[in-house]
Amino acid sequence: MSQVNIEESWKSVLADVFETTWFEEMAAFLRAEKTAGKTIYPPGALIFQAFQLCPFDKVKVVILGQDPYHNPGEAMGLSFSVPRNVRTPQSLSNIFKELQDDLGIPVSAHGDLSAWAAQGVFLLNAMLTVEKNKPQSHQHIGWQNFTDTVIQRLSQERHQLVFMLWGNYAKKKKVLIDASKHLILEAAHPSPLARGAFFGSKHFSQANAYFSRQGIPPINWELPQ
């Protein structure tokens, strides 16, 4: 079995995955790339940060990204999130603008979404690694097998989760989710390339309204400054 540094509840839920040949091959590929001197983001200790901050039984919301940020200092293992000292990317700026319009929450001065993760917002990228300055460079090494399985396990073993699927790539994951048990919210991607189609989706208020109906505490979407 690959010695995977991942939070204990996830290690239990995904134990069979870590035994598969394809996962072993993916881990070997990443080790070889680093040995060859290639820079991989996020740093090794942060690859499973979304899992570390949000244990399996604590997940309430799943926000699915595609690729980690590929520029130095940006990727931190949480989809859409960047460290506090890093300029907020445009997609995240649009998320903050939508949050302000939806719930009246002021635009955050930083892009660190760890406080969301601590409340059960699982910020999952479909690919968990990328080579420096090469977007989607790890799209075909096996991460999608892994993260598809993660989504399926959440759908099967948990109840009353909210899945936010932004953009066509994320929307394709809808087939992995049991809509009779969970709330699935779909919208355009927050990227500027979507020309503002993301705005007005009101997913944050919809999620909290759903939790209220289920007797589940809402998410506080306002980030500590």
Backbone as numpy.savetxt, mean C-alpha at the origin, in Angstrom:
# Nx Ny Nz CAx CAy CAz Cx Cy Cz
13.04 -22.52 4.01 12.19 -21.31 4.01 13.07 -20.06 4.01
12.70 -19.05 3.22 13.39 -17.78 3.25 13.20 -17.13 4.62
14.28 -16.57 5.16 14.18 -15.88 6.44 13.66 -14.46 6.19
12.36 -14.32 6.27 11.72 -13.06 5.92 11.51 -12.24 7.18
11.99 -11.01 7.17 11.83 -10.11 8.31 10.49 -9.40 8.17
9.43 -10.04 8.68 8.08 -9.51 8.53 7.35 -9.71 9.86
6.39 -8.85 10.11 5.63 -8.88 11.37 5.02 -10.27 11.60
4.95 -10.68 12.87 4.65 -12.08 13.21 3.29 -12.57 12.71
2.25 -11.73 12.81 0.94 -12.21 12.36 0.94 -12.46 10.85
1.62 -11.59 10.11 1.74 -11.80 8.66 2.60 -13.01 8.35
3.64 -13.23 9.14 4.49 -14.40 8.92 3.67 -15.68 9.05
2.75 -15.70 10.00 1.88 -16.86 10.19 0.91 -17.02 9.03
0.27 -15.93 8.63 -0.73 -15.97 7.56 -0.11 -16.37 6.22
1.14 -15.98 6.00 1.80 -16.17 4.70 2.89 -17.24 4.75
2.91 -18.05 5.79 3.99 -19.04 5.96 4.16 -19.94 4.74
3.03 -20.37 4.16 3.12 -21.26 3.00 3.71 -20.56 1.79
3.46 -19.26 1.68 4.00 -18.50 0.54 5.52 -18.44 0.60
6.05 -18.25 1.81 7.50 -18.12 1.95 8.21 -19.44 1.65
7.46 -20.54 1.59 8.04 -21.85 1.26 8.06 -22.13 -0.24
7.39 -21.30 -1.03 7.27 -21.60 -2.46 8.58 -21.36 -3.21
8.73 -22.08 -4.31 9.93 -21.94 -5.13 10.04 -20.52 -5.69
8.91 -19.96 -6.14 8.97 -18.64 -6.76 9.38 -17.56 -5.77
8.97 -17.70 -4.50 9.38 -16.70 -3.52 10.87 -16.83 -3.23
11.35 -18.07 -3.13 12.79 -18.28 -2.94 13.58 -17.69 -4.10
13.08 -17.88 -5.32 13.77 -17.36 -6.50 13.78 -15.83 -6.51
12.68 -15.24 -6.08 12.61 -13.78 -6.02 13.61 -13.23 -4.99
13.67 -13.87 -3.83 14.62 -13.44 -2.80 16.05 -13.58 -3.30
16.33 -14.66 -4.02 17.67 -14.88 -4.57 18.00 -13.81 -5.62
17.02 -13.43 -6.43 17.22 -12.39 -7.43 17.60 -11.07 -6.76
16.87 -10.71 -5.71 17.14 -9.45 -5.02 18.52 -9.46 -4.37
18.91 -10.60 -3.79 20.24 -10.69 -3.19 21.32 -10.53 -4.27
21.09 -11.15 -5.43 22.07 -11.07 -6.52 22.19 -9.65 -7.05
21.08 -8.95 -7.15 21.10 -7.57 -7.63 21.92 -6.69 -6.69
21.71 -6.87 -5.40 22.47 -6.08 -4.42 23.95 -6.43 -4.46
24.25 -7.72 -4.60 25.64 -8.16 -4.70 26.32 -7.55 -5.92
25.55 -7.38 -6.99 26.08 -6.80 -8.22 26.24 -5.28 -8.13
25.88 -4.72 -6.99 26.07 -3.29 -6.79 24.90 -2.42 -7.18
23.77 -3.01 -7.51 22.61 -2.22 -7.88 21.92 -1.67 -6.62
21.38 -0.48 -6.75 20.66 0.15 -5.64 19.18 -0.18 -5.74
18.65 -0.79 -4.68 17.25 -1.23 -4.65 16.51 -0.40 -3.60
15.33 0.05 -3.97 14.47 0.79 -3.03 13.20 0.00 -2.76
12.62 0.13 -1.55 13.19 0.82 -0.40 14.34 0.03 0.21
15.07 0.59 1.18 16.12 -0.17 1.87 15.55 -1.48 2.42
16.40 -2.49 2.51 15.95 -3.82 2.91 15.09 -3.87 4.15
15.45 -3.07 5.15 14.70 -3.09 6.41 13.29 -2.53 6.27
13.01 -1.82 5.16 11.70 -1.19 4.98 10.83 -1.88 3.92
11.33 -2.95 3.32 10.56 -3.61 2.25 9.18 -4.03 2.75
9.11 -4.53 3.98 7.84 -5.00 4.54 7.30 -4.04 5.60
7.60 -2.75 5.45 7.18 -1.76 6.44 5.66 -1.66 6.56
4.94 -1.79 5.46 3.48 -1.73 5.51 2.94 -2.84 6.42
3.56 -4.00 6.35 3.15 -5.14 7.17 3.56 -4.92 8.63
4.74 -4.33 8.82 5.26 -4.10 10.16 4.36 -3.16 10.95
3.88 -2.10 10.29 3.08 -1.09 10.97 1.60 -1.46 11.07
1.19 -2.47 10.31 -0.24 -2.79 10.23 -0.42 -4.31 10.27
-0.42 -4.93 11.46 -0.59 -6.38 11.56 -1.88 -6.86 10.90
-1.89 -8.13 10.56 -2.98 -8.71 9.77 -4.35 -8.45 10.40
-4.47 -8.66 11.70 -5.79 -8.52 12.34 -6.16 -7.07 12.65
-5.25 -6.12 12.35 -5.53 -4.71 12.59 -5.92 -3.96 11.32
-5.79 -4.60 10.16 -6.09 -3.93 8.89 -7.57 -3.54 8.84
-7.83 -2.29 8.44 -9.20 -1.81 8.25 -9.42 -1.30 6.83
-8.41 -0.62 6.29 -8.47 -0.06 4.95 -7.25 -0.54 4.17
-7.45 -0.90 2.90 -6.34 -1.25 2.02 -6.28 -0.22 0.90
-5.14 0.49 0.81 -4.90 1.42 -0.31 -3.78 0.83 -1.14
-4.09 0.48 -2.37 -3.15 -0.25 -3.21 -2.42 0.68 -4.17
-1.10 0.71 -4.04 -0.26 1.40 -5.01 0.33 0.40 -5.98
1.17 0.89 -6.90 1.74 0.00 -7.90 3.22 -0.29 -7.65
4.04 0.77 -7.66 5.48 0.63 -7.62 6.03 1.52 -6.51
7.07 1.10 -5.81 7.71 2.04 -4.88 8.31 3.23 -5.64
8.47 4.34 -4.95 9.17 5.47 -5.56 10.60 5.04 -5.91
11.10 5.50 -7.05 12.41 5.04 -7.52 13.51 6.08 -7.40
13.20 7.24 -6.83 14.22 8.28 -6.61 14.81 8.15 -5.21
16.06 8.58 -5.03 16.72 8.44 -3.72 15.93 9.10 -2.59
15.83 8.37 -1.47 15.26 8.93 -0.25 13.75 8.95 -0.17
13.05 8.50 -1.21 11.59 8.60 -1.22 10.88 7.35 -0.68
11.25 6.18 -1.19 10.52 4.95 -0.84 10.73 4.58 0.63
9.63 4.30 1.31 9.70 3.94 2.73 8.84 2.72 3.06
8.44 1.98 2.03 7.70 0.75 2.25 6.21 0.91 2.46
5.70 2.12 2.27 4.27 2.40 2.38 3.82 3.05 1.08
2.79 2.55 0.45 2.34 3.11 -0.82 1.98 4.58 -0.65
2.41 5.39 -1.61 2.16 6.83 -1.70 2.91 7.67 -0.66
3.49 7.07 0.36 4.09 7.79 1.48 5.57 8.08 1.24
6.03 9.23 1.73 7.45 9.58 1.72 7.85 10.08 3.12
9.14 10.00 3.46 9.59 10.51 4.77 9.31 12.00 4.91
9.29 12.45 6.13 8.92 13.85 6.43 9.80 14.88 5.74
11.06 14.57 5.55 11.99 15.57 5.01 12.04 15.55 3.48
11.14 14.80 2.85 11.12 14.66 1.40 9.92 15.42 0.82
10.14 16.07 -0.30 9.06 16.81 -0.95 7.89 15.88 -1.28
6.67 16.35 -1.02 5.48 15.55 -1.27 5.28 15.34 -2.77
5.25 14.08 -3.25 5.02 13.82 -4.67 3.64 14.30 -5.12
3.49 14.47 -6.43 2.25 15.06 -6.95 1.02 14.20 -6.67
1.16 12.88 -6.79 0.00 12.02 -6.52 -0.47 12.18 -5.08
0.49 12.23 -4.16 0.13 12.38 -2.74 -0.44 13.77 -2.48
0.08 14.78 -3.16 -0.50 16.12 -3.03 -1.97 16.11 -3.44
-2.28 15.38 -4.50 -3.68 15.28 -4.95 -4.54 14.51 -3.95
-3.96 13.51 -3.31 -4.68 12.79 -2.26 -5.03 13.75 -1.12
-4.06 14.59 -0.75 -4.31 15.56 0.32 -5.37 16.59 -0.08
-5.35 17.01 -1.34 -6.36 17.96 -1.82 -7.76 17.34 -1.77
-7.85 16.08 -2.16 -9.14 15.39 -2.10 -9.60 15.23 -0.66
-8.67 14.94 0.22 -8.99 14.79 1.65 -9.52 16.11 2.22
-8.93 17.22 1.79 -9.40 18.54 2.24 -10.81 18.81 1.73
-11.05 18.49 0.47 -12.37 18.72 -0.12 -13.42 17.80 0.50
-13.02 16.57 0.80 -13.95 15.56 1.29 -14.28 15.76 2.76
-13.27 15.98 3.59 -13.48 16.02 5.04 -13.04 17.32 5.69
-12.57 18.29 4.88 -12.16 19.57 5.43 -10.84 19.52 6.18
-10.05 18.46 5.95 -8.77 18.32 6.65 -7.70 19.14 5.94
-7.00 20.00 6.64 -5.97 20.83 5.99 -4.91 19.97 5.32
-4.37 20.48 4.21 -3.32 19.77 3.48 -2.10 19.61 4.38
-1.59 18.39 4.48 -0.45 18.11 5.35 0.81 18.77 4.82
1.67 19.21 5.76 2.95 19.82 5.39 4.00 18.77 5.08
3.68 17.50 5.32 4.64 16.42 5.04 3.88 15.23 4.44
4.63 14.27 3.91 4.01 13.14 3.22 4.17 11.80 3.91
4.47 11.81 5.21 4.66 10.55 5.95 3.30 10.04 6.44
2.87 8.92 5.87 1.55 8.37 6.18 1.58 7.30 7.27
2.66 7.25 8.03 2.78 6.22 9.08 1.62 6.27 10.07
1.11 7.46 10.35 0.01 7.59 11.31 -1.26 6.92 10.78
-1.43 6.90 9.47 -2.55 6.14 8.89 -2.33 4.65 9.12
-1.12 4.20 8.83 -0.80 2.77 8.97 -1.04 2.30 10.39
-0.70 3.14 11.36 -0.86 2.77 12.77 -2.33 2.59 13.15
-3.23 3.17 12.35 -4.68 3.04 12.61 -5.33 1.91 11.82
-4.55 1.21 11.03 -5.11 0.10 10.26 -5.25 0.37 8.77
-4.61 1.42 8.27 -4.61 1.68 6.83 -3.40 0.97 6.23
-3.67 -0.09 5.50 -2.61 -0.95 4.94 -2.20 -0.38 3.59
-1.02 0.24 3.55 -0.54 0.97 2.38 0.35 0.03 1.56
-0.29 -0.76 0.71 0.38 -1.85 0.01 0.70 -1.49 -1.43
1.96 -1.62 -1.82 2.32 -1.55 -3.23 2.25 -2.94 -3.84
1.86 -3.03 -5.11 1.80 -4.32 -5.79 3.19 -4.92 -5.96
4.19 -4.06 -6.21 5.58 -4.47 -6.21 6.25 -3.83 -5.00
7.02 -4.61 -4.26 7.58 -4.09 -3.02 9.00 -3.57 -3.16
9.60 -3.74 -4.34 10.93 -3.21 -4.58 11.02 -2.65 -5.99
12.06 -1.83 -6.22 12.32 -1.26 -7.53 13.81 -0.89 -7.60
14.39 -0.94 -8.78 15.77 -0.49 -8.93 15.81 1.02 -9.06
16.83 1.64 -8.49 16.99 3.09 -8.53 16.82 3.64 -9.94
15.95 4.64 -10.06 15.71 5.37 -11.31 15.17 4.50 -12.44
14.61 3.33 -12.10 14.06 2.44 -13.13 12.65 2.00 -12.74
11.65 2.84 -12.99 10.28 2.49 -12.59 9.83 1.17 -13.19
9.11 0.40 -12.38 8.54 -0.89 -12.78 9.59 -1.93 -13.14
10.82 -1.72 -12.71 11.90 -2.65 -13.04 11.74 -4.01 -12.38
10.96 -4.09 -11.31 10.74 -5.38 -10.63 9.30 -5.87 -10.81
8.69 -5.45 -11.89 7.29 -5.80 -12.13 7.08 -7.29 -12.37
8.12 -7.96 -12.86 7.94 -9.36 -13.27 8.81 -10.35 -12.49
9.25 -9.97 -11.30 10.13 -10.88 -10.55 9.36 -11.75 -9.55
8.05 -11.50 -9.38 7.26 -12.34 -8.49 6.47 -11.61 -7.42
6.72 -10.30 -7.31 6.01 -9.56 -6.26 4.50 -9.58 -6.44
4.03 -9.58 -7.69 2.58 -9.56 -7.89 1.93 -10.85 -7.41
2.63 -11.99 -7.56 2.13 -13.23 -6.97 1.94 -13.07 -5.47
2.94 -12.44 -4.86 2.94 -12.26 -3.41 1.81 -11.34 -2.97
1.74 -10.15 -3.57 0.76 -9.17 -3.10 -0.67 -9.56 -3.49
-0.85 -10.26 -4.61 -2.18 -10.78 -4.93 -2.63 -11.76 -3.84
-1.71 -12.59 -3.38 -2.04 -13.54 -2.31 -2.39 -12.80 -1.02
-1.66 -11.73 -0.73 -1.95 -10.91 0.45 -3.38 -10.37 0.39
-3.76 -9.83 -0.77 -5.11 -9.29 -0.93 -6.15 -10.39 -0.77
-5.89 -11.54 -1.36 -6.83 -12.67 -1.25 -6.99 -13.13 0.20
-5.89 -13.21 0.94 -5.97 -13.67 2.33 -6.76 -12.67 3.18
-6.54 -11.39 2.93 -7.33 -10.38 3.65 -8.81 -10.52 3.33
-9.12 -10.71 2.06 -10.51 -10.85 1.65 -11.16 -12.09 2.27
-10.42 -13.19 2.28 -10.97 -14.46 2.76 -11.10 -14.52 4.27
-10.10 -14.01 4.98 -10.01 -14.26 6.42 -10.46 -13.09 7.29
-10.65 -11.92 6.68 -11.12 -10.76 7.43 -12.51 -10.36 6.93
-13.17 -9.50 7.69 -14.50 -9.02 7.33 -14.56 -7.51 7.44
-15.42 -6.90 6.64 -15.74 -5.47 6.75 -14.51 -4.57 6.59
-13.69 -4.91 5.60 -12.58 -4.04 5.24 -13.02 -3.10 4.12
-12.29 -2.01 3.97 -12.51 -1.08 2.85 -11.29 -1.16 1.93
-11.53 -1.48 0.67 -10.47 -1.52 -0.33 -10.62 -0.32 -1.25
-9.60 0.54 -1.27 -9.60 1.70 -2.15 -8.73 1.39 -3.37
-9.37 1.28 -4.52 -8.68 0.91 -5.76 -8.63 2.14 -6.66
-7.44 2.70 -6.80 -7.26 3.95 -7.53 -6.50 3.69 -8.83
-7.16 3.93 -9.95 -6.52 3.73 -11.25 -6.79 2.35 -11.81
-6.60 2.19 -13.10 -6.94 0.95 -13.77 -6.16 -0.24 -13.26
-4.90 -0.02 -12.92 -4.08 -1.13 -12.41 -4.68 -1.69 -11.13
-4.99 -0.81 -10.19 -5.55 -1.25 -8.92 -6.94 -1.87 -9.10
-7.72 -1.30 -10.01 -9.08 -1.81 -10.22 -9.09 -3.27 -10.68
-8.03 -3.68 -11.36 -7.94 -5.07 -11.82 -7.87 -6.06 -10.66
-7.50 -5.57 -9.49 -7.39 -6.44 -8.31 -8.76 -6.72 -7.69
-9.79 -6.09 -8.22 -11.14 -6.27 -7.68 -11.56 -7.74 -7.69
-11.08 -8.49 -8.66 -11.46 -9.91 -8.77 -10.94 -10.73 -7.60
-10.00 -10.21 -6.85 -9.42 -10.92 -5.71 -10.20 -10.70 -4.42
-11.20 -9.81 -4.46 -11.88 -9.35 -3.25 -13.34 -9.79 -3.25
-13.81 -10.28 -2.13 -15.20 -10.71 -1.96 -16.06 -9.48 -1.61
-16.79 -8.99 -2.60 -17.58 -7.77 -2.42 -18.76 -7.97 -1.47
-19.09 -9.21 -1.16 -20.20 -9.45 -0.22 -19.75 -9.27 1.23
-18.45 -9.22 1.47 -17.90 -9.10 2.82 -17.23 -7.76 3.07
-16.87 -7.06 1.99 -16.05 -5.86 2.11 -16.62 -4.74 1.24
-16.20 -3.51 1.54 -16.55 -2.37 0.72 -15.43 -2.09 -0.27
-15.75 -2.08 -1.55 -14.77 -1.79 -2.59 -15.09 -0.42 -3.17
-14.12 0.49 -3.10 -14.27 1.84 -3.64 -13.30 2.01 -4.79
-13.79 2.48 -5.93 -12.96 2.64 -7.11 -12.94 4.10 -7.56
-11.77 4.53 -8.04 -11.63 5.89 -8.55 -10.47 5.93 -9.53
-10.35 7.05 -10.24 -9.17 7.28 -11.06 -7.94 7.38 -10.16
-6.78 7.25 -10.76 -5.53 7.38 -10.00 -5.32 8.85 -9.62
-4.74 9.11 -8.44 -4.50 10.50 -8.06 -3.36 11.18 -8.84
-2.72 10.46 -9.72 -1.65 11.05 -10.53 -2.15 12.25 -11.33
-1.31 13.27 -11.54 -1.69 14.39 -12.40 -2.03 13.96 -13.83
-1.51 12.80 -14.22 -1.78 12.30 -15.57 -3.26 11.97 -15.76
-3.99 11.77 -14.65 -5.42 11.49 -14.73 -6.25 12.76 -14.89
-5.57 13.91 -14.95 -6.22 15.20 -15.22 -7.37 15.51 -14.26
-7.15 15.21 -13.00 -8.13 15.59 -11.98 -9.31 14.66 -11.82
-9.30 13.53 -12.54 -10.45 12.61 -12.46 -10.60 11.98 -11.07
-9.53 11.99 -10.28 -9.58 11.45 -8.92 -10.42 12.32 -7.99
-10.45 13.60 -8.27 -11.12 14.53 -7.36 -12.63 14.30 -7.34
-13.19 14.41 -6.14 -14.63 14.19 -5.97 -15.00 12.76 -5.66
-14.02 11.89 -5.53 -14.32 10.48 -5.26 -14.84 10.26 -3.84
-14.39 11.11 -2.91 -14.89 11.09 -1.52 -14.75 9.71 -0.85
-13.65 9.05 -1.12 -13.44 7.73 -0.54 -13.22 7.77 0.97
-12.65 8.85 1.46 -12.32 8.92 2.89 -13.59 9.02 3.73
-14.52 9.86 3.30 -15.78 9.96 4.03 -16.63 8.71 3.84
-16.56 8.11 2.66 -17.32 6.88 2.43 -16.81 5.75 3.33
-15.50 5.66 3.49 -14.92 4.63 4.36 -15.40 4.82 5.79
-15.33 6.04 6.29 -15.73 6.27 7.67 -17.23 6.08 7.88
-18.03 6.42 6.87 -19.47 6.18 6.97 -19.76 4.68 7.04
-19.01 3.91 6.26 -19.16 2.45 6.28 -18.80 1.90 7.65
-17.67 2.35 8.20 -17.28 1.89 9.53 -18.32 2.26 10.58
-18.87 3.45 10.46 -19.90 3.90 11.40 -21.11 2.97 11.36
-21.50 2.58 10.15 -22.65 1.67 10.02 -22.35 0.30 10.62
-21.08 -0.10 10.60 -20.70 -1.41 11.13 -20.33 -1.37 12.61
-20.39 -0.17 13.21 -20.00 -0.04 14.61 -18.50 -0.12 14.82
-17.73 0.25 13.80 -16.26 0.21 13.84 -15.75 1.65 13.96
-14.77 1.89 14.83 -14.24 3.26 14.95 -13.69 3.76 13.61
-13.93 5.02 13.28 -13.47 5.56 12.00 -11.96 5.80 12.00
-11.42 6.08 10.83 -10.02 6.48 10.70 -9.92 8.00 10.89
-8.94 8.44 11.68 -8.61 9.86 11.74 -7.61 10.14 10.63
-8.08 10.74 9.55 -7.24 10.93 8.37 -6.30 12.14 8.48
-6.45 12.93 9.53 -5.58 14.10 9.70 -4.24 13.66 10.26
-3.15 13.98 9.56 -1.82 13.55 9.98 -1.27 14.50 11.04
-0.58 13.97 12.05 0.09 14.85 13.02 1.20 15.63 12.33
1.30 16.91 12.64 2.30 17.74 11.97 3.60 17.81 12.78
